[in-house]
Coordinates of C-alpha atoms in Angstrom, one line a residue:
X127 CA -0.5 23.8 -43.9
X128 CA -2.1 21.7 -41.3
X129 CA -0.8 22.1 -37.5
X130 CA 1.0 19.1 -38.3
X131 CA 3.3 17.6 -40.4
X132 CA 5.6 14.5 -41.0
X133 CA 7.9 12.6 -43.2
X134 CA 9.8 9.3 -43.1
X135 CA 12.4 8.3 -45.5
X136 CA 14.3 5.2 -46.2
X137 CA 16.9 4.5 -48.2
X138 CA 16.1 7.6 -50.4
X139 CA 12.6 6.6 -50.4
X140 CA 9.5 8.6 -48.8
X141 CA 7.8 5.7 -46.8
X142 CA 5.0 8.5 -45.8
X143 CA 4.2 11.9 -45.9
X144 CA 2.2 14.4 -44.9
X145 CA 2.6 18.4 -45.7
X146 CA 6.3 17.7 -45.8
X147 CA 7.4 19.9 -48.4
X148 CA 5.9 23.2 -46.6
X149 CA 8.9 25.0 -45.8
X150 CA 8.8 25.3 -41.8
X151 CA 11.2 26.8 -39.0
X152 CA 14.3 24.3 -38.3
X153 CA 14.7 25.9 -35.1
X154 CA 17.9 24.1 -32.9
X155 CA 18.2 21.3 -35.6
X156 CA 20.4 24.1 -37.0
X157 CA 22.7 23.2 -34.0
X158 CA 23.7 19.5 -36.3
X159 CA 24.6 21.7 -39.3
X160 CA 26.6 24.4 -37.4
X161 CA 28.4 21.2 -35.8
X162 CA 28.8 19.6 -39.2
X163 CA 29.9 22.5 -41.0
X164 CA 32.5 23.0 -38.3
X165 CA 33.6 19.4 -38.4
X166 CA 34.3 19.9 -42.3
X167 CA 36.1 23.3 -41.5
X168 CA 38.7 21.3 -39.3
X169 CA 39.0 18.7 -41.6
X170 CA 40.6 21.0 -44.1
X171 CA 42.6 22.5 -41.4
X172 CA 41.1 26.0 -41.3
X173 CA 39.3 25.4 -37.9
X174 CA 40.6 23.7 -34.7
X175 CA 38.2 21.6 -32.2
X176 CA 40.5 21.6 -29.6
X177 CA 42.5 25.1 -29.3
X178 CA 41.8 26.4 -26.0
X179 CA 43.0 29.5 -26.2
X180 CA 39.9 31.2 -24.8
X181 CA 40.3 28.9 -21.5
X182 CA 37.4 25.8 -23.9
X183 CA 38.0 24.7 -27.2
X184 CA 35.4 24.2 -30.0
X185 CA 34.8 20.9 -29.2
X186 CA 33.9 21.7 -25.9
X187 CA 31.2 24.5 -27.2
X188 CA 29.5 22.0 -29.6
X189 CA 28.8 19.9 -26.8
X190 CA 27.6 22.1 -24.1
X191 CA 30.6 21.4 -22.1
X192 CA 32.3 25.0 -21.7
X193 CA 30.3 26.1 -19.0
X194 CA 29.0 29.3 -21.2
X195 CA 25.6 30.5 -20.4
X196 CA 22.4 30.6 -22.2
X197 CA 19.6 32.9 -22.8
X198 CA 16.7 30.3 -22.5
X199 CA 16.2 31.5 -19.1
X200 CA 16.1 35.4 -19.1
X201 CA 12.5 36.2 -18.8
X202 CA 13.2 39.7 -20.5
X203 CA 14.7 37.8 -23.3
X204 CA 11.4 35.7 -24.1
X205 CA 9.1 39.2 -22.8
X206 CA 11.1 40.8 -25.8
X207 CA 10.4 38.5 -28.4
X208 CA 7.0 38.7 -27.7
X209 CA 6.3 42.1 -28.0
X210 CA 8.1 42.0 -31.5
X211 CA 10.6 43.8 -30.0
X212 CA 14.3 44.3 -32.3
X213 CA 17.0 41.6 -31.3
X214 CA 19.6 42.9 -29.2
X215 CA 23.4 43.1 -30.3
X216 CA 25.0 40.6 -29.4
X217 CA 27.2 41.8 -27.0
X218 CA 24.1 42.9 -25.1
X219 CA 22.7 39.4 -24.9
X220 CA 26.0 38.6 -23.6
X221 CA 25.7 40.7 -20.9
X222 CA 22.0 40.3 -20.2
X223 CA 23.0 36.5 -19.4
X224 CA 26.0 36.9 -18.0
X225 CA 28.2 35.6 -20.7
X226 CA 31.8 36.8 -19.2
X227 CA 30.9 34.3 -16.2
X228 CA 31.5 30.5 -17.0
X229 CA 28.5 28.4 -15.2
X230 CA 30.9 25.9 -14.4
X231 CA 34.9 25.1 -15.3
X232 CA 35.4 24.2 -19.0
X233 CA 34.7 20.6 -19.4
X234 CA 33.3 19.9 -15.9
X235 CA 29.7 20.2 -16.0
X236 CA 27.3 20.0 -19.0
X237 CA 24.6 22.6 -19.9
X238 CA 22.6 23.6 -23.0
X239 CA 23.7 26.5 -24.5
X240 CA 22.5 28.7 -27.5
X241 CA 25.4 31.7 -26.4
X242 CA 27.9 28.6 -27.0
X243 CA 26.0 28.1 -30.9
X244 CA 26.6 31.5 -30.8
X245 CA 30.3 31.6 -30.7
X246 CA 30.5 28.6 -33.1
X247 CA 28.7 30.5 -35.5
X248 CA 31.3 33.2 -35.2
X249 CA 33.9 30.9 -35.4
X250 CA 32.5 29.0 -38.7
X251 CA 32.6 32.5 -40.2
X252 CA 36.2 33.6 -39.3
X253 CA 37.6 30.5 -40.5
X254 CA 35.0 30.6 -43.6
X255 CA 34.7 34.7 -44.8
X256 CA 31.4 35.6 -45.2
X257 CA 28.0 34.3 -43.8
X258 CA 27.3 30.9 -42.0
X259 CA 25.1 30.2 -45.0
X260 CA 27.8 30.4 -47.4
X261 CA 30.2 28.3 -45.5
X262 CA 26.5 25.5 -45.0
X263 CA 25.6 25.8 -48.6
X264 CA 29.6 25.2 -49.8
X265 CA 30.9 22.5 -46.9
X266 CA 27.2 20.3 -46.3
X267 CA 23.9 21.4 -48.5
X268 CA 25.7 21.1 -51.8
X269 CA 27.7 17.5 -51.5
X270 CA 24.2 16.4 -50.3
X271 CA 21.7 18.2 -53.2
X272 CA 20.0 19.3 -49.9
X273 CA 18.3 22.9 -50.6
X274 CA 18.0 25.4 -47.4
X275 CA 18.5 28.7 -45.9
X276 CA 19.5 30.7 -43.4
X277 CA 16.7 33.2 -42.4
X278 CA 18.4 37.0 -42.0
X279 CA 15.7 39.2 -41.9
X280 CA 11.7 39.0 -41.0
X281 CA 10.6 38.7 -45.1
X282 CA 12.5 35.7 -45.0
X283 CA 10.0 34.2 -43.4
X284 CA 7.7 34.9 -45.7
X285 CA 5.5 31.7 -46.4
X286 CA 7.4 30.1 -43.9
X287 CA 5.1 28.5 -41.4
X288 CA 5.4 30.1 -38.1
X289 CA 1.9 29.2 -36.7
X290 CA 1.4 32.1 -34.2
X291 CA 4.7 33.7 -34.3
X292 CA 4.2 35.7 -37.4
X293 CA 6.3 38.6 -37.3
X294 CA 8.7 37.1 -35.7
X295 CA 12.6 38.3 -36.4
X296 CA 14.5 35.1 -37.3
X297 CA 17.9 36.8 -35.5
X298 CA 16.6 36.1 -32.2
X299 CA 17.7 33.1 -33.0
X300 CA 21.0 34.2 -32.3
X301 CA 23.1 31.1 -33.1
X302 CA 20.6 30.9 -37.1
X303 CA 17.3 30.0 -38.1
X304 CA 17.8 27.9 -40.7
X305 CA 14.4 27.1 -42.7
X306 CA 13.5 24.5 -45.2
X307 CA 11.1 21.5 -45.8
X308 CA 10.3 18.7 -43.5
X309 CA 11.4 16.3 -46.6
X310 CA 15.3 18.4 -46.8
X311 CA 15.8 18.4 -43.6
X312 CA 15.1 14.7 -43.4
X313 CA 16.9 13.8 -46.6
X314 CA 20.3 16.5 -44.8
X315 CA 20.4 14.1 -41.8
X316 CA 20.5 10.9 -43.9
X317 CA 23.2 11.7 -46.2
X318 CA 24.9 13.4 -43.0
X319 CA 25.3 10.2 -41.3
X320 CA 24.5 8.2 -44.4
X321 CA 27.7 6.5 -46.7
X322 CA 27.8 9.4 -48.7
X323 CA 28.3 11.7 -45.9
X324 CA 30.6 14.8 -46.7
X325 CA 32.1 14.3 -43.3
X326 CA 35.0 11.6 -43.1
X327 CA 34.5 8.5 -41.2
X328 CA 36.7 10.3 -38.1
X329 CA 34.6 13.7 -37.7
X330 CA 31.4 11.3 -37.9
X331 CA 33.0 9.0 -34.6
X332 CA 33.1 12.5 -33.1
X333 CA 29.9 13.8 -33.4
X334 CA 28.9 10.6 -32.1
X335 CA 30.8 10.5 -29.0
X336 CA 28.7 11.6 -26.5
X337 CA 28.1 12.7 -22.5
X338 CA 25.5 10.6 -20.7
X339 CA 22.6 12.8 -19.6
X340 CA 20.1 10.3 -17.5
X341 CA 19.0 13.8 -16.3
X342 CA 16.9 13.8 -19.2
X343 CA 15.8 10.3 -19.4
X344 CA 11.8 9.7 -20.0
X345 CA 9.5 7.9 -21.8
X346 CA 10.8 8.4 -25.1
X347 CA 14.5 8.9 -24.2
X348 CA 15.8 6.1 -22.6
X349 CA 19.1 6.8 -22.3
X350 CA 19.7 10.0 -23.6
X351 CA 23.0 11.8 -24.7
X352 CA 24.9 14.5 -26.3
X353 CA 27.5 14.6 -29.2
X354 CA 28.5 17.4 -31.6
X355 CA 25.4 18.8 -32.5
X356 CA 23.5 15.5 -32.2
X357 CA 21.2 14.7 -29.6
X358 CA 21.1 10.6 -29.3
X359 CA 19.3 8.0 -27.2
X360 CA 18.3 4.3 -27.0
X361 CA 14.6 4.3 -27.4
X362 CA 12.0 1.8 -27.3
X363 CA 12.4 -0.6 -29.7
X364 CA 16.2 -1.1 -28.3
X365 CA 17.6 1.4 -31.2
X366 CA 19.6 4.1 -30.6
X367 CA 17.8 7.4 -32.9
X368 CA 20.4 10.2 -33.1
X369 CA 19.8 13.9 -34.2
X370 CA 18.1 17.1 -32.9
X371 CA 14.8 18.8 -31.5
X372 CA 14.2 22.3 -32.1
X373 CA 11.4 24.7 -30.8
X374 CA 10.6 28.1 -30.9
X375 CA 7.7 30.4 -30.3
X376 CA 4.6 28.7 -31.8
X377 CA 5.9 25.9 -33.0
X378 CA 8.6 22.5 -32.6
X379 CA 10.4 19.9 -35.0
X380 CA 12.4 16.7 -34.4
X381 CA 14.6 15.4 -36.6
X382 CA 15.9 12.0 -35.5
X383 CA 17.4 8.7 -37.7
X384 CA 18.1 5.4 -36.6
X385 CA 21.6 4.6 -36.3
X386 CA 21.5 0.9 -37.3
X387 CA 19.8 1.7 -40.6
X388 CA 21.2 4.6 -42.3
X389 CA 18.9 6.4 -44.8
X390 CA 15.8 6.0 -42.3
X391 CA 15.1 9.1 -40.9
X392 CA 12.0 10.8 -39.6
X393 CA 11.2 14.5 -38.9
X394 CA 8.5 15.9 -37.4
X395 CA 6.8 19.6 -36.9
X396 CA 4.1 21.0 -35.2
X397 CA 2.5 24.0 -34.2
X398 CA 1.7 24.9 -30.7
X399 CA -1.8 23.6 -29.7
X400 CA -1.9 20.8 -32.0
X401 CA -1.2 18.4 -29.6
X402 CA 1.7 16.2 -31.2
X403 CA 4.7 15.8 -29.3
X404 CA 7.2 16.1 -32.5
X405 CA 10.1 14.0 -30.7
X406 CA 7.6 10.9 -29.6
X407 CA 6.2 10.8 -33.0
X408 CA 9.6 10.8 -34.8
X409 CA 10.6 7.7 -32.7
X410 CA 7.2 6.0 -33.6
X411 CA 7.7 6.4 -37.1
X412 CA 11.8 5.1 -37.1
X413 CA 10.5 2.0 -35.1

């Protein structure tokens, strides 16, 4: 597989392609499915969004708004995953990044967080028994004949493109690595926010309702902000795209559709040193 690769649909139909049915790393675009797979667990009444029990609900984790830390920043964290070293338990992550701390009250402050994808995961597989896969595959890859997986040991990365980062242990990733085609994770998003989405009209209002981040705002985000597990922004063109990035040693992918035309959706990957920037090529292609 090239360093490179790319895929716009419309409508069902593959407008262009190139190496998009190489299966490749998901990385954080996993973040929309845990989100969506949580938003079909309330829906049948077996998860709550808004119990705050813990001092944050759910709703509050899937949008970065519980003030729980992350473990982006811990040097020893990325010095570890270099050296091919074994993940940590998860408890011990917790307290490498100071977990039992909040950085900020519940619901006052906004900041990324993979501990908080963490906790959903956990969550998704009280209310579901068994694995996060299991409760994916049954609730969102099914209803949409998408086909992915959830990555549990290092062989399931086998013929997986990882670019430099062969070797690498998929549960560093501690919230999933999901891994599948450019072209299914494309066709998942469209059918997610598509007509025939397995979510009801309601949960998709939620995942689109979303804090302002001008923070973040550049020259492909204009006016970027954060749902449920979606990541949305006017861009050039005056059209708001809405989905996820992900990245990960060696390599990136964006995922992005066009909320005024559902079914057109673009995804992008690329290794490190190939010198595409996945997210500005995924809005060129939905324009």
């Amino acid at each position: 597989m090239p360093a490179y690769a790319r895929v716009l649909i419309d409508a069902d139909a593959v407008i262009e392609a190139q190496d998009a049915e190489a299966p490749v790393p998901w990385w954080s675009f996993g973040k929309t499915i845990i989100a969506a797979t949580a938003l079909r667990l309330a829906e049948l009444g077996r998860l709550s969004l808004d119990d705050d029990a813990q001092g944050y609900s759910l709703r509050q984790v899937l949008r970065h708004e519980a003030g729980l830390k992350d473990y982006g920043p811990l040097p020893a964290y990325h010095q570890a995953v270099a050296a091919g070293d074994t993940p940590w338990p998860a408890a011990e992550l917790r307290r490498r990044a100071g977990a039992d701390t909040h950085a900020f009250p519940p619901g006052q402050g906004w900041a990324y967080s993979n501990i908080g994808y963490l906790e959903a995961r956990q969550r998704i597989e009280t209310a579901h028994p068994g694995t996060l896969e299991a409760a994916a595959q049954q609730l969102i890859f099914e209803p949409l004949g998408v086909t992915a997986r959830l990555a549990l040991a290092e062989d399931d990365l086998d013929g997986v493109e990882m670019g430099p980062a062969r070797g690498y242990h998929p549960d560093w990733v501690y919230h999933g690595l999901f891994v599948g085609s450019l072209a299914e994770a494309a066709r998942l998003l469209a059918g997610l926010l598509g007509p025939n989405s397995p979510l009801q009209a309601s949960s998709l209002a939620a995942m689109r309702q979303s804090r302002a981040l001008p923070q973040f705002a550049g020259p492909v985000w204009k006016a970027p902000s954060y749902g449920l597990g979606l990541m949305r922004s006017t861009i050039e063109g005056g059209f708001v795209a809405e989905g996820h990035t992900g990245g990960g040693p060696g390599s990136a992918i964006a995922v992005y559709g066009r909320e005024d035309r559902a079914g057109r959706v673009a995804a992008v990957f690329a290794l490190e040193g190939a010198g595409i920037d996945p997210e500005a090529e995924a809005a060129r292609l939905l324009a």
